[in-house]
Amino acid sequence: MNLPAPKILVVDDTPANLVAMRHLLADSGAELYETDNGNAALALCLDHEFALILLDVNMPEMDGFEVAFLIGEDERLRETPIIFVTAAYADDINRVRGYHFGAVDYIAKPINDMILQSKVRVFLELYRARAALKSTLAELEERNEQLNTEISERRRIEAQIRHQATHDTLTGLPNRTLFHDRLLTAMQRVPRHGPGFALAMLDIDGFKGVNDNHGHPAGDALLKAIADRLGDQVRSNDTVARLGGDEFALILEDVADVDLLMRRCQDIGNALAAPYPLEGRHGPFEAQVSASIGVTLWKGDGQADEDLIQSADRALYQAKDSGKNCCVMSP
């Protein structure tokens, strides 16, 4: 981990003291900044992050106490350690005052070389430790964000795979697998919850002509438009599935009235029979198709799912034999 060299700010209005400090701290491994007044010191603090400030107390215009107070008022700077360097104010009252304004230590003038270097070394080590910890935490946070992104992407892909396994690629409707699952769920639910449900099987009359005469892209667009219209015709708890080709299935929940059911199916047929504006290989055109619908009712009489499907299929064939574009209820 390559961390930048720590910075030390030395503030003293006596040039000879600045030279002495520069000499004493030359081997500290820190980058030194110097100034001879409080205003310049505050300006430097705003531009740099200092590991330590060595601050003379007795300066003209703005003394060290005022500088320390203003540094402590700034949220970004208040954690910066300040060591007061002074020959004055050596009594306990002024020491307490200095600590009140934010000093962490005092060094008396004339400066003892070993004391200064020892104290500076301690604060630089603390700064390096904090900087290393901060860097490590930043790396951990970045890695955590990466992991969260990877987990979210993995979940998205898994959800997409699950969706693709149970939904038709073209229309997005439930496919045959999910249709069977929904059908079994409906059959298990009915004995416990009142009204039964109906199964409707649909074939699109005239789809092959659109596909053959106007191209497969037009046929695909027609299937998607049919899927949208079917979705608009059913309730939120119903199921619309594409079983393959131009074959669709509806699971219509909470059915108690056969006449109302047949009117609903007729309304579905009417909606599907309205023209479809499409784009074909020869340009725009209107497709005109219809639906043959076979309907069977299930009320929890122990009928198996395949028997229910076959019953609806037989009604569908009767609808086709009856001239198409109609609904037939199984006996």
Tab-separated table of C-alpha atoms in Angstrom:
chain	number	residue	atom	x	y	z
A	1	MET	CA	0.000	0.000	0.000
A	2	ASN	CA	1.740	3.187	-1.206
A	3	LEU	CA	0.573	6.112	0.900
A	4	PRO	CA	1.688	9.702	0.235
A	5	ALA	CA	4.196	11.271	2.628
A	6	PRO	CA	2.532	12.960	5.607
A	7	LYS	CA	2.644	16.749	5.831
A	8	ILE	CA	3.694	18.912	8.788
A	9	LEU	CA	2.847	22.611	9.081
A	10	VAL	CA	5.231	24.781	11.103
A	11	VAL	CA	3.891	28.209	12.111
A	12	ASP	CA	6.330	30.662	13.738
A	13	ASP	CA	6.905	34.378	13.200
A	14	THR	CA	10.650	34.089	13.877
A	15	PRO	CA	12.645	33.080	10.767
A	16	ALA	CA	15.435	31.538	12.858
A	17	ASN	CA	12.906	29.234	14.534
A	18	LEU	CA	11.586	28.111	11.148
A	19	VAL	CA	15.136	27.286	10.036
A	20	ALA	CA	15.754	25.351	13.246
A	21	MET	CA	12.530	23.373	12.848
A	22	ARG	CA	13.383	22.620	9.245
A	23	HIS	CA	16.726	21.205	10.331
A	24	LEU	CA	15.275	19.155	13.188
A	25	LEU	CA	12.513	17.628	11.044
A	26	ALA	CA	14.594	17.006	7.929
A	27	ASP	CA	14.779	13.241	8.566
A	28	SER	CA	11.185	12.787	9.765
A	29	GLY	CA	9.970	11.499	6.411
A	30	ALA	CA	7.319	14.226	6.307
A	31	GLU	CA	6.789	17.010	3.792
A	32	LEU	CA	7.291	20.356	5.579
A	33	TYR	CA	5.222	23.513	5.083
A	34	GLU	CA	6.193	26.792	6.777
A	35	THR	CA	4.517	30.118	7.424
A	36	ASP	CA	5.059	33.036	9.778
A	37	ASN	CA	1.472	34.110	10.519
A	38	GLY	CA	-1.932	32.749	11.473
A	39	ASN	CA	-3.864	33.817	8.377
A	40	ALA	CA	-1.449	32.066	6.037
A	41	ALA	CA	-1.572	28.995	8.286
A	42	LEU	CA	-5.373	28.831	7.994
A	43	ALA	CA	-5.149	29.186	4.218
A	44	LEU	CA	-2.649	26.323	4.031
A	45	CYS	CA	-4.897	24.134	6.220
A	46	LEU	CA	-7.719	24.567	3.745
A	47	ASP	CA	-5.513	23.413	0.862
A	48	HIS	CA	-3.655	20.526	2.543
A	49	GLU	CA	-4.257	17.673	4.952
A	50	PHE	CA	-1.657	17.942	7.685
A	51	ALA	CA	-0.577	15.125	9.934
A	52	LEU	CA	0.574	17.631	12.543
A	53	ILE	CA	0.704	21.385	13.133
A	54	LEU	CA	3.562	22.873	15.185
A	55	LEU	CA	2.101	26.226	16.215
A	56	ASP	CA	3.854	29.122	17.911
A	57	VAL	CA	1.608	30.712	20.547
A	58	ASN	CA	3.017	34.231	20.690
A	59	MET	CA	2.495	35.794	17.237
A	60	PRO	CA	1.357	39.300	16.224
A	61	GLU	CA	-2.127	39.995	14.833
A	62	MET	CA	-3.448	36.426	15.392
A	63	ASP	CA	-1.893	34.377	18.177
A	64	GLY	CA	-1.693	30.609	18.331
A	65	PHE	CA	-4.812	30.288	20.502
A	66	GLU	CA	-6.919	32.075	17.881
A	67	VAL	CA	-5.473	29.961	15.071
A	68	ALA	CA	-6.177	26.746	16.986
A	69	PHE	CA	-9.719	27.909	17.779
A	70	LEU	CA	-10.506	28.621	14.103
A	71	ILE	CA	-9.019	25.307	13.007
A	72	GLY	CA	-11.226	23.543	15.558
A	73	GLU	CA	-14.307	25.346	14.210
A	74	ASP	CA	-13.837	23.744	10.768
A	75	GLU	CA	-15.292	20.246	10.647
A	76	ARG	CA	-12.696	19.118	8.098
A	77	LEU	CA	-9.754	20.366	10.207
A	78	ARG	CA	-10.738	19.818	13.846
A	79	GLU	CA	-9.125	16.360	14.021
A	80	THR	CA	-5.703	17.754	13.023
A	81	PRO	CA	-3.353	17.488	16.038
A	82	ILE	CA	-1.771	20.760	17.162
A	83	ILE	CA	1.364	21.042	19.308
A	84	PHE	CA	1.918	24.488	20.776
A	85	VAL	CA	5.554	25.584	20.678
A	86	THR	CA	6.118	28.408	23.129
A	87	ALA	CA	8.435	30.054	25.605
A	88	ALA	CA	5.535	31.991	27.114
A	89	TYR	CA	2.388	30.820	28.908
A	90	ALA	CA	4.210	27.963	30.597
A	91	ASP	CA	1.979	28.060	33.681
A	92	ASP	CA	-0.811	25.535	34.210
A	93	ILE	CA	-3.659	27.990	33.572
A	94	ASN	CA	-2.404	28.838	30.102
A	95	ARG	CA	-1.646	25.196	29.381
A	96	VAL	CA	-5.276	24.368	30.175
A	97	ARG	CA	-6.327	27.253	27.949
A	98	GLY	CA	-4.239	25.823	25.143
A	99	TYR	CA	-5.765	22.380	25.524
A	100	HIS	CA	-9.202	23.996	25.529
A	101	PHE	CA	-8.445	25.559	22.143
A	102	GLY	CA	-7.435	22.217	20.657
A	103	ALA	CA	-3.793	21.605	21.490
A	104	VAL	CA	-2.782	17.988	22.021
A	105	ASP	CA	0.613	18.824	23.541
A	106	TYR	CA	3.127	21.555	24.416
A	107	ILE	CA	6.808	21.896	23.550
A	108	ALA	CA	8.714	24.558	25.461
A	109	LYS	CA	11.332	26.847	23.972
A	110	PRO	CA	14.254	26.501	23.785
A	111	ILE	CA	13.359	23.279	22.014
A	112	ASN	CA	14.896	20.016	23.121
A	113	ASP	CA	15.803	18.199	19.899
A	114	MET	CA	15.052	14.701	21.174
A	115	ILE	CA	11.713	15.678	22.731
A	116	LEU	CA	10.543	17.374	19.536
A	117	GLN	CA	11.635	14.543	17.255
A	118	SER	CA	10.152	11.920	19.560
A	119	LYS	CA	6.761	13.619	19.776
A	120	VAL	CA	6.651	14.308	16.055
A	121	ARG	CA	7.513	10.674	15.342
A	122	VAL	CA	4.594	9.478	17.500
A	123	PHE	CA	2.088	11.702	15.729
A	124	LEU	CA	3.400	10.748	12.292
A	125	GLU	CA	3.061	7.071	13.172
A	126	LEU	CA	-0.513	7.676	14.333
A	127	TYR	CA	-1.265	9.550	11.136
A	128	ARG	CA	0.202	6.788	8.963
A	129	ALA	CA	-1.799	4.181	10.881
A	130	ARG	CA	-5.013	6.157	10.416
A	131	ALA	CA	-4.242	6.745	6.750
A	132	ALA	CA	-3.552	3.041	6.211
A	133	LEU	CA	-6.787	2.137	7.994
A	134	LYS	CA	-8.736	4.675	5.954
A	135	SER	CA	-7.235	3.307	2.742
A	136	THR	CA	-8.037	-0.260	3.756
A	137	LEU	CA	-11.617	0.669	4.617
A	138	ALA	CA	-11.972	2.445	1.272
A	139	GLU	CA	-10.666	-0.647	-0.534
A	140	LEU	CA	-13.049	-2.853	1.455
A	141	GLU	CA	-15.964	-0.565	0.659
A	142	GLU	CA	-15.053	-0.579	-3.020
A	143	ARG	CA	-14.766	-4.361	-2.998
A	144	ASN	CA	-18.069	-4.620	-1.151
A	145	GLU	CA	-19.723	-2.481	-3.814
A	146	GLN	CA	-18.197	-4.704	-6.486
A	147	LEU	CA	-19.507	-7.802	-4.726
A	148	ASN	CA	-22.962	-6.280	-4.400
A	149	THR	CA	-22.900	-5.426	-8.097
A	150	GLU	CA	-21.783	-8.966	-8.948
A	151	ILE	CA	-24.490	-10.458	-6.731
A	152	SER	CA	-27.155	-8.214	-8.284
A	153	GLU	CA	-25.977	-9.133	-11.779
A	154	ARG	CA	-25.939	-12.842	-10.894
A	155	ARG	CA	-29.462	-12.593	-9.493
A	156	ARG	CA	-30.592	-10.707	-12.586
A	157	ILE	CA	-29.145	-13.387	-14.847
A	158	GLU	CA	-30.671	-16.167	-12.740
A	159	ALA	CA	-34.045	-14.425	-12.827
A	160	GLN	CA	-33.699	-13.988	-16.587
A	161	ILE	CA	-32.865	-17.673	-17.020
A	162	ARG	CA	-35.832	-18.678	-14.844
A	163	HIS	CA	-38.056	-16.347	-16.823
A	164	GLN	CA	-36.821	-17.720	-20.142
A	165	ALA	CA	-37.433	-21.263	-18.913
A	166	THR	CA	-41.072	-20.524	-18.133
A	167	HIS	CA	-42.022	-17.843	-20.677
A	168	ASP	CA	-42.397	-17.664	-24.410
A	169	THR	CA	-39.447	-15.859	-25.991
A	170	LEU	CA	-41.498	-13.999	-28.601
A	171	THR	CA	-44.526	-12.782	-26.631
A	172	GLY	CA	-43.275	-12.935	-23.038
A	173	LEU	CA	-46.369	-14.938	-22.071
A	174	PRO	CA	-46.168	-18.038	-19.866
A	175	ASN	CA	-45.102	-21.026	-21.956
A	176	ARG	CA	-46.419	-24.581	-21.836
A	177	THR	CA	-44.372	-25.417	-18.724
A	178	LEU	CA	-45.683	-22.486	-16.663
A	179	PHE	CA	-49.186	-23.000	-18.072
A	180	HIS	CA	-49.280	-26.548	-16.672
A	181	ASP	CA	-48.003	-25.286	-13.327
A	182	ARG	CA	-50.702	-22.582	-13.182
A	183	LEU	CA	-53.347	-25.104	-14.218
A	184	LEU	CA	-52.390	-27.507	-11.424
A	185	THR	CA	-52.354	-24.623	-8.944
A	186	ALA	CA	-55.869	-23.595	-10.010
A	187	MET	CA	-57.097	-27.178	-9.671
A	188	GLN	CA	-55.666	-27.450	-6.163
A	189	ARG	CA	-57.120	-24.104	-5.099
A	190	VAL	CA	-60.718	-24.546	-6.233
A	191	PRO	CA	-61.850	-27.140	-3.664
A	192	ARG	CA	-60.840	-24.718	-0.879
A	193	HIS	CA	-61.970	-21.431	-2.409
A	194	GLY	CA	-65.481	-21.279	-3.801
A	195	PRO	CA	-66.082	-20.771	-7.555
A	196	GLY	CA	-64.382	-22.916	-10.139
A	197	PHE	CA	-62.356	-21.866	-13.131
A	198	ALA	CA	-62.511	-22.323	-16.881
A	199	LEU	CA	-59.891	-23.412	-19.374
A	200	ALA	CA	-60.065	-21.947	-22.882
A	201	MET	CA	-57.918	-23.170	-25.770
A	202	LEU	CA	-57.509	-20.799	-28.749
A	203	ASP	CA	-56.279	-21.250	-32.313
A	204	ILE	CA	-55.815	-18.206	-34.549
A	205	ASP	CA	-57.788	-18.585	-37.784
A	206	GLY	CA	-55.918	-17.196	-40.792
A	207	PHE	CA	-52.508	-16.880	-39.141
A	208	LYS	CA	-50.767	-19.149	-41.645
A	209	GLY	CA	-51.864	-16.922	-44.530
A	210	VAL	CA	-50.366	-13.843	-42.898
A	211	ASN	CA	-47.122	-15.687	-42.176
A	212	ASP	CA	-46.863	-17.112	-45.713
A	213	ASN	CA	-47.909	-14.008	-47.647
A	214	HIS	CA	-46.228	-11.277	-45.627
A	215	GLY	CA	-43.208	-13.000	-44.073
A	216	HIS	CA	-42.241	-14.399	-40.695
A	217	PRO	CA	-41.443	-10.978	-39.146
A	218	ALA	CA	-45.019	-9.913	-39.877
A	219	GLY	CA	-46.278	-13.203	-38.411
A	220	ASP	CA	-44.220	-12.621	-35.262
A	221	ALA	CA	-45.538	-9.066	-34.955
A	222	LEU	CA	-49.083	-10.424	-35.289
A	223	LEU	CA	-48.527	-12.969	-32.513
A	224	LYS	CA	-47.208	-10.267	-30.211
A	225	ALA	CA	-50.206	-8.045	-30.987
A	226	ILE	CA	-52.566	-10.970	-30.268
A	227	ALA	CA	-50.779	-11.603	-26.963
A	228	ASP	CA	-51.241	-7.922	-26.018
A	229	ARG	CA	-54.961	-8.021	-26.822
A	230	LEU	CA	-55.441	-11.203	-24.833
A	231	GLY	CA	-53.702	-9.586	-21.883
A	232	ASP	CA	-56.057	-6.615	-22.117
A	233	GLN	CA	-59.110	-8.896	-22.082
A	234	VAL	CA	-58.395	-10.897	-18.924
A	235	ARG	CA	-58.206	-10.032	-15.235
A	236	SER	CA	-55.027	-9.849	-13.200
A	237	ASN	CA	-55.554	-13.282	-11.605
A	238	ASP	CA	-56.189	-14.998	-14.957
A	239	THR	CA	-53.461	-16.626	-17.027
A	240	VAL	CA	-52.718	-16.134	-20.729
A	241	ALA	CA	-50.217	-18.626	-22.159
A	242	ARG	CA	-48.761	-19.334	-25.569
A	243	LEU	CA	-48.447	-23.068	-26.083
A	244	GLY	CA	-46.683	-22.849	-29.445
A	245	GLY	CA	-47.297	-21.564	-32.977
A	246	ASP	CA	-50.658	-19.796	-33.057
A	247	GLU	CA	-52.055	-21.801	-30.126
A	248	PHE	CA	-52.926	-19.964	-26.901
A	249	ALA	CA	-54.569	-20.974	-23.640
A	250	LEU	CA	-56.504	-19.037	-21.012
A	251	ILE	CA	-57.087	-19.991	-17.387
A	252	LEU	CA	-60.075	-17.893	-16.319
A	253	GLU	CA	-60.428	-17.790	-12.548
A	254	ASP	CA	-63.505	-17.450	-10.314
A	255	VAL	CA	-66.079	-18.636	-12.828
A	256	ALA	CA	-69.543	-19.297	-11.414
A	257	ASP	CA	-71.881	-18.376	-14.299
A	258	VAL	CA	-71.601	-20.274	-17.592
A	259	ASP	CA	-73.527	-17.685	-19.614
A	260	LEU	CA	-71.272	-14.893	-18.342
A	261	LEU	CA	-68.239	-17.045	-19.137
A	262	MET	CA	-69.339	-17.554	-22.737
A	263	ARG	CA	-69.990	-13.822	-23.160
A	264	ARG	CA	-66.465	-13.139	-21.895
A	265	CYS	CA	-65.025	-15.623	-24.400
A	266	GLN	CA	-67.063	-14.068	-27.206
A	267	ASP	CA	-65.746	-10.625	-26.237
A	268	ILE	CA	-62.229	-12.050	-26.416
A	269	GLY	CA	-62.975	-13.432	-29.881
A	270	ASN	CA	-64.350	-10.072	-31.020
A	271	ALA	CA	-61.252	-8.260	-29.743
A	272	LEU	CA	-58.956	-10.646	-31.609
A	273	ALA	CA	-60.986	-10.298	-34.829
A	274	ALA	CA	-60.366	-6.536	-35.101
A	275	PRO	CA	-57.832	-5.577	-37.831
A	276	TYR	CA	-54.088	-5.488	-37.048
A	277	PRO	CA	-52.024	-2.773	-38.780
A	278	LEU	CA	-48.690	-4.443	-39.577
A	279	GLU	CA	-45.595	-4.081	-41.742
A	280	GLY	CA	-44.929	-6.928	-44.193
A	281	ARG	CA	-42.385	-7.755	-46.845
A	282	HIS	CA	-44.384	-5.712	-49.336
A	283	GLY	CA	-45.065	-2.782	-47.032
A	284	PRO	CA	-47.804	-1.898	-44.543
A	285	PHE	CA	-51.012	-3.932	-44.481
A	286	GLU	CA	-53.915	-4.839	-42.210
A	287	ALA	CA	-54.106	-8.418	-41.031
A	288	GLN	CA	-57.585	-9.842	-40.513
A	289	VAL	CA	-57.688	-12.971	-38.392
A	290	SER	CA	-60.048	-14.519	-35.885
A	291	ALA	CA	-59.991	-17.078	-33.087
A	292	SER	CA	-61.594	-20.464	-32.592
A	293	ILE	CA	-62.106	-20.993	-28.886
A	294	GLY	CA	-62.860	-24.199	-26.994
A	295	VAL	CA	-63.955	-23.813	-23.374
A	296	THR	CA	-64.329	-26.281	-20.525
A	297	LEU	CA	-65.360	-25.700	-16.933
A	298	TRP	CA	-63.747	-27.309	-13.889
A	299	LYS	CA	-65.303	-27.315	-10.469
A	300	GLY	CA	-63.132	-29.706	-8.523
A	301	ASP	CA	-64.737	-32.976	-9.567
A	302	GLY	CA	-61.471	-34.947	-9.526
A	303	GLN	CA	-60.770	-34.500	-13.237
A	304	ALA	CA	-57.061	-34.747	-14.158
A	305	ASP	CA	-55.293	-31.831	-15.835
A	306	GLU	CA	-54.749	-33.720	-19.099
A	307	ASP	CA	-58.446	-34.681	-19.180
A	308	LEU	CA	-59.308	-30.996	-18.747
A	309	ILE	CA	-56.990	-29.997	-21.591
A	310	GLN	CA	-58.399	-32.698	-23.871
A	311	SER	CA	-61.927	-31.538	-23.061
A	312	ALA	CA	-61.068	-27.969	-24.080
A	313	ASP	CA	-59.267	-29.240	-27.187
A	314	ARG	CA	-62.361	-31.201	-28.280
A	315	ALA	CA	-64.462	-28.074	-27.908
A	316	LEU	CA	-61.833	-26.160	-29.934
A	317	TYR	CA	-62.082	-28.676	-32.807
A	318	GLN	CA	-65.856	-28.312	-32.717
A	319	ALA	CA	-65.442	-24.534	-33.006
A	320	LYS	CA	-63.209	-25.011	-36.061
A	321	ASP	CA	-65.656	-27.485	-37.596
A	322	SER	CA	-68.467	-25.007	-36.985
A	323	GLY	CA	-66.889	-22.410	-39.268
A	324	LYS	CA	-64.229	-20.910	-36.955
A	325	ASN	CA	-64.366	-17.479	-35.290
A	326	CYS	CA	-66.641	-18.788	-32.548
A	327	CYS	CA	-66.665	-20.202	-29.001
A	328	VAL	CA	-67.806	-23.707	-28.074
A	329	MET	CA	-68.340	-25.024	-24.546
A	330	SER	CA	-67.503	-28.685	-23.951
A	331	PRO	CA	-70.396	-30.867	-22.821
